[in-house]
Amino acid sequence: MTESEVEEKFIALETKIAYMDDFISKLQEETVENQKTIQILREENQILAGRIQDLQDNQEIPNRRPPHY
């Protein structure tokens, strides 16, 4: 291999690494945003589950057939 071929391969590797660094950075940002969204959804889910439980505790639902039966 000549010196210019080695230099071309080295430049190609540096270019690939630069693209990979950029991709990893974007992937990390997306992961952080997804984690925030997941946390918000979990909190909302807990609030809704609590409201449903409160409604079930405060209201007795009769266990009878609907009128169309």
Short mmCIF file of N, CA, C and O in Angstrom, two decimals:
data_model
loop_
_atom_site.label_atom_id
_atom_site.label_comp_id
_atom_site.label_asym_id
_atom_site.label_seq_id
_atom_site.Cartn_x
_atom_site.Cartn_y
_atom_site.Cartn_z
N MET A 1 0.85 -1.18 0.00
CA MET A 1 0.00 0.00 0.00
C MET A 1 0.89 1.24 0.00
O MET A 1 1.85 1.31 0.75
N THR A 2 0.46 2.19 -0.79
CA THR A 2 1.22 3.42 -0.83
C THR A 2 0.75 4.36 0.26
O THR A 2 -0.30 4.16 0.87
N GLU A 3 1.55 5.37 0.46
CA GLU A 3 1.23 6.34 1.51
C GLU A 3 -0.09 7.05 1.22
O GLU A 3 -0.88 7.30 2.13
N SER A 4 -0.37 7.35 -0.03
CA SER A 4 -1.62 8.03 -0.38
C SER A 4 -2.83 7.11 -0.17
O SER A 4 -3.91 7.57 0.23
N GLU A 5 -2.68 5.82 -0.41
CA GLU A 5 -3.78 4.87 -0.16
C GLU A 5 -4.07 4.77 1.33
O GLU A 5 -5.23 4.73 1.74
N VAL A 6 -3.02 4.74 2.11
CA VAL A 6 -3.19 4.69 3.57
C VAL A 6 -3.88 5.97 4.05
O VAL A 6 -4.79 5.92 4.88
N GLU A 7 -3.47 7.08 3.50
CA GLU A 7 -4.07 8.36 3.88
C GLU A 7 -5.55 8.40 3.48
O GLU A 7 -6.40 8.87 4.25
N GLU A 8 -5.90 7.89 2.30
CA GLU A 8 -7.29 7.85 1.86
C GLU A 8 -8.13 6.97 2.78
O GLU A 8 -9.26 7.33 3.14
N LYS A 9 -7.59 5.83 3.17
CA LYS A 9 -8.32 4.94 4.08
C LYS A 9 -8.48 5.60 5.45
O LYS A 9 -9.54 5.48 6.09
N PHE A 10 -7.44 6.29 5.88
CA PHE A 10 -7.50 6.97 7.17
C PHE A 10 -8.57 8.06 7.14
O PHE A 10 -9.38 8.19 8.06
N ILE A 11 -8.64 8.81 6.06
CA ILE A 11 -9.65 9.87 5.90
C ILE A 11 -11.04 9.25 5.85
O ILE A 11 -11.99 9.76 6.46
N ALA A 12 -11.18 8.13 5.14
CA ALA A 12 -12.47 7.45 5.07
C ALA A 12 -12.92 6.99 6.46
O ALA A 12 -14.10 7.13 6.82
N LEU A 13 -11.99 6.47 7.24
CA LEU A 13 -12.33 6.04 8.60
C LEU A 13 -12.72 7.23 9.47
O LEU A 13 -13.67 7.15 10.26
N GLU A 14 -11.98 8.33 9.36
CA GLU A 14 -12.33 9.52 10.13
C GLU A 14 -13.71 10.03 9.75
O GLU A 14 -14.49 10.45 10.62
N THR A 15 -14.04 9.97 8.47
CA THR A 15 -15.36 10.41 8.01
C THR A 15 -16.46 9.52 8.59
O THR A 15 -17.48 10.01 9.09
N LYS A 16 -16.24 8.21 8.55
CA LYS A 16 -17.22 7.28 9.12
C LYS A 16 -17.41 7.52 10.61
O LYS A 16 -18.53 7.52 11.12
N ILE A 17 -16.32 7.76 11.31
CA ILE A 17 -16.40 8.01 12.75
C ILE A 17 -17.17 9.30 13.02
O ILE A 17 -17.98 9.36 13.96
N ALA A 18 -16.94 10.32 12.21
CA ALA A 18 -17.65 11.58 12.39
C ALA A 18 -19.16 11.38 12.20
O ALA A 18 -19.97 11.89 12.99
N TYR A 19 -19.54 10.62 11.17
CA TYR A 19 -20.96 10.34 10.95
C TYR A 19 -21.54 9.51 12.10
O TYR A 19 -22.67 9.74 12.55
N MET A 20 -20.77 8.56 12.58
CA MET A 20 -21.25 7.73 13.69
C MET A 20 -21.39 8.56 14.96
O MET A 20 -22.36 8.38 15.71
N ASP A 21 -20.46 9.47 15.22
CA ASP A 21 -20.58 10.34 16.38
C ASP A 21 -21.84 11.19 16.30
O ASP A 21 -22.56 11.35 17.29
N ASP A 22 -22.10 11.73 15.12
CA ASP A 22 -23.30 12.54 14.92
C ASP A 22 -24.56 11.70 15.14
O ASP A 22 -25.50 12.13 15.81
N PHE A 23 -24.56 10.50 14.58
CA PHE A 23 -25.72 9.61 14.73
C PHE A 23 -25.95 9.25 16.20
O PHE A 23 -27.09 9.28 16.69
N ILE A 24 -24.88 8.94 16.91
CA ILE A 24 -25.00 8.58 18.33
C ILE A 24 -25.52 9.77 19.13
O ILE A 24 -26.36 9.60 20.02
N SER A 25 -25.06 10.95 18.81
CA SER A 25 -25.52 12.15 19.50
C SER A 25 -27.02 12.35 19.28
O SER A 25 -27.78 12.62 20.23
N LYS A 26 -27.47 12.23 18.03
CA LYS A 26 -28.89 12.38 17.73
C LYS A 26 -29.72 11.28 18.40
O LYS A 26 -30.81 11.53 18.92
N LEU A 27 -29.19 10.08 18.40
CA LEU A 27 -29.88 8.96 19.03
C LEU A 27 -30.02 9.18 20.53
O LEU A 27 -31.06 8.91 21.12
N GLN A 28 -28.98 9.71 21.14
CA GLN A 28 -29.01 9.99 22.57
C GLN A 28 -30.05 11.07 22.89
O GLN A 28 -30.82 10.95 23.85
N GLU A 29 -30.10 12.12 22.07
CA GLU A 29 -31.10 13.17 22.26
C GLU A 29 -32.51 12.60 22.15
O GLU A 29 -33.38 12.93 22.96
N GLU A 30 -32.73 11.77 21.16
CA GLU A 30 -34.05 11.15 20.97
C GLU A 30 -34.41 10.25 22.15
O GLU A 30 -35.55 10.24 22.60
N THR A 31 -33.43 9.53 22.65
CA THR A 31 -33.67 8.65 23.80
C THR A 31 -34.06 9.46 25.03
O THR A 31 -34.98 9.08 25.77
N VAL A 32 -33.38 10.58 25.24
CA VAL A 32 -33.71 11.43 26.39
C VAL A 32 -35.13 11.97 26.25
O VAL A 32 -35.91 11.96 27.22
N GLU A 33 -35.49 12.42 25.05
CA GLU A 33 -36.85 12.91 24.83
C GLU A 33 -37.89 11.81 25.05
O GLU A 33 -38.94 12.05 25.65
N ASN A 34 -37.59 10.61 24.58
CA ASN A 34 -38.51 9.49 24.78
C ASN A 34 -38.67 9.16 26.25
O ASN A 34 -39.78 8.85 26.70
N GLN A 35 -37.58 9.22 27.00
CA GLN A 35 -37.66 8.96 28.44
C GLN A 35 -38.54 9.99 29.14
O GLN A 35 -39.33 9.66 30.02
N LYS A 36 -38.42 11.25 28.72
CA LYS A 36 -39.26 12.30 29.30
C LYS A 36 -40.73 12.03 28.99
O LYS A 36 -41.59 12.15 29.87
N THR A 37 -41.01 11.66 27.75
CA THR A 37 -42.38 11.36 27.34
C THR A 37 -42.93 10.17 28.11
O THR A 37 -44.08 10.19 28.58
N ILE A 38 -42.13 9.15 28.27
CA ILE A 38 -42.55 7.95 29.02
C ILE A 38 -42.87 8.33 30.46
O ILE A 38 -43.88 7.88 31.02
N GLN A 39 -42.03 9.16 31.07
CA GLN A 39 -42.27 9.56 32.45
C GLN A 39 -43.57 10.35 32.58
O GLN A 39 -44.36 10.11 33.50
N ILE A 40 -43.82 11.25 31.64
CA ILE A 40 -45.07 12.01 31.66
C ILE A 40 -46.27 11.08 31.51
O ILE A 40 -47.26 11.20 32.23
N LEU A 41 -46.18 10.13 30.58
CA LEU A 41 -47.28 9.19 30.37
C LEU A 41 -47.52 8.31 31.59
O LEU A 41 -48.66 8.01 31.94
N ARG A 42 -46.45 7.91 32.27
CA ARG A 42 -46.61 7.12 33.49
C ARG A 42 -47.32 7.92 34.57
O ARG A 42 -48.22 7.40 35.26
N GLU A 43 -46.92 9.18 34.72
CA GLU A 43 -47.57 10.03 35.73
C GLU A 43 -49.05 10.23 35.40
O GLU A 43 -49.91 10.16 36.30
N GLU A 44 -49.35 10.49 34.12
CA GLU A 44 -50.75 10.65 33.71
C GLU A 44 -51.53 9.36 33.93
O GLU A 44 -52.68 9.40 34.36
N ASN A 45 -50.91 8.23 33.65
CA ASN A 45 -51.56 6.94 33.86
C ASN A 45 -51.89 6.73 35.34
O ASN A 45 -52.97 6.25 35.69
N GLN A 46 -50.96 7.09 36.22
CA GLN A 46 -51.20 6.94 37.65
C GLN A 46 -52.34 7.85 38.11
O GLN A 46 -53.19 7.45 38.91
N ILE A 47 -52.38 9.08 37.58
CA ILE A 47 -53.45 10.00 37.94
C ILE A 47 -54.80 9.44 37.48
O ILE A 47 -55.77 9.43 38.25
N LEU A 48 -54.85 8.97 36.24
CA LEU A 48 -56.11 8.42 35.73
C LEU A 48 -56.53 7.16 36.49
O LEU A 48 -57.72 6.98 36.78
N ALA A 49 -55.57 6.32 36.83
CA ALA A 49 -55.90 5.12 37.60
C ALA A 49 -56.46 5.51 38.96
O ALA A 49 -57.42 4.89 39.45
N GLY A 50 -55.89 6.54 39.55
CA GLY A 50 -56.41 7.03 40.83
C GLY A 50 -57.81 7.57 40.70
O GLY A 50 -58.67 7.33 41.57
N ARG A 51 -58.08 8.30 39.65
CA ARG A 51 -59.44 8.84 39.44
C ARG A 51 -60.45 7.74 39.22
O ARG A 51 -61.57 7.79 39.72
N ILE A 52 -60.06 6.74 38.44
CA ILE A 52 -60.95 5.60 38.21
C ILE A 52 -61.24 4.89 39.52
O ILE A 52 -62.38 4.53 39.82
N GLN A 53 -60.21 4.69 40.32
CA GLN A 53 -60.40 4.03 41.62
C GLN A 53 -61.32 4.84 42.51
O GLN A 53 -62.20 4.30 43.18
N ASP A 54 -61.15 6.17 42.51
CA ASP A 54 -62.02 7.04 43.30
C ASP A 54 -63.46 6.93 42.85
O ASP A 54 -64.38 6.88 43.67
N LEU A 55 -63.68 6.90 41.53
CA LEU A 55 -65.03 6.77 41.02
C LEU A 55 -65.64 5.42 41.40
O LEU A 55 -66.82 5.34 41.74
N GLN A 56 -64.84 4.38 41.35
CA GLN A 56 -65.35 3.06 41.70
C GLN A 56 -65.66 2.98 43.20
O GLN A 56 -66.62 2.35 43.60
N ASP A 57 -64.85 3.64 44.00
CA ASP A 57 -65.07 3.62 45.44
C ASP A 57 -66.29 4.44 45.85
O ASP A 57 -66.99 4.11 46.79
N ASN A 58 -66.55 5.52 45.12
CA ASN A 58 -67.62 6.44 45.49
C ASN A 58 -68.97 6.11 44.85
O ASN A 58 -69.97 6.68 45.22
N GLN A 59 -68.98 5.22 43.93
CA GLN A 59 -70.23 4.92 43.23
C GLN A 59 -70.39 3.42 43.09
O GLN A 59 -69.54 2.75 42.54
N GLU A 60 -71.50 2.95 43.60
CA GLU A 60 -71.79 1.53 43.46
C GLU A 60 -72.50 1.32 42.13
O GLU A 60 -73.52 1.93 41.85
N ILE A 61 -71.96 0.46 41.34
CA ILE A 61 -72.56 0.15 40.04
C ILE A 61 -73.42 -1.10 40.21
O ILE A 61 -72.92 -2.14 40.63
N PRO A 62 -74.70 -0.97 39.92
CA PRO A 62 -75.57 -2.14 40.10
C PRO A 62 -75.19 -3.24 39.11
O PRO A 62 -74.85 -2.97 37.96
N ASN A 63 -75.26 -4.45 39.57
CA ASN A 63 -74.93 -5.60 38.74
C ASN A 63 -76.23 -6.23 38.25
O ASN A 63 -76.69 -7.22 38.76
N ARG A 64 -76.81 -5.61 37.25
CA ARG A 64 -78.05 -6.14 36.69
C ARG A 64 -77.99 -6.04 35.17
O ARG A 64 -77.20 -5.31 34.62
N ARG A 65 -78.90 -6.74 34.54
CA ARG A 65 -78.93 -6.77 33.09
C ARG A 65 -79.42 -5.42 32.54
O ARG A 65 -80.31 -4.82 33.11
N PRO A 66 -78.85 -5.01 31.43
CA PRO A 66 -79.34 -3.80 30.79
C PRO A 66 -80.78 -4.02 30.29
O PRO A 66 -81.22 -5.14 30.08
N PRO A 67 -81.54 -2.95 30.10
CA PRO A 67 -82.96 -3.08 29.71
C PRO A 67 -83.19 -3.77 28.38
O PRO A 67 -84.27 -4.32 28.16
N HIS A 68 -82.24 -3.81 27.51
CA HIS A 68 -82.47 -4.42 26.20
C HIS A 68 -82.37 -5.94 26.22
O HIS A 68 -82.54 -6.58 25.19
N TYR A 69 -82.12 -6.58 27.36
CA TYR A 69 -82.07 -8.04 27.43
C TYR A 69 -83.42 -8.61 27.72
O TYR A 69 -84.24 -8.24 28.38
#
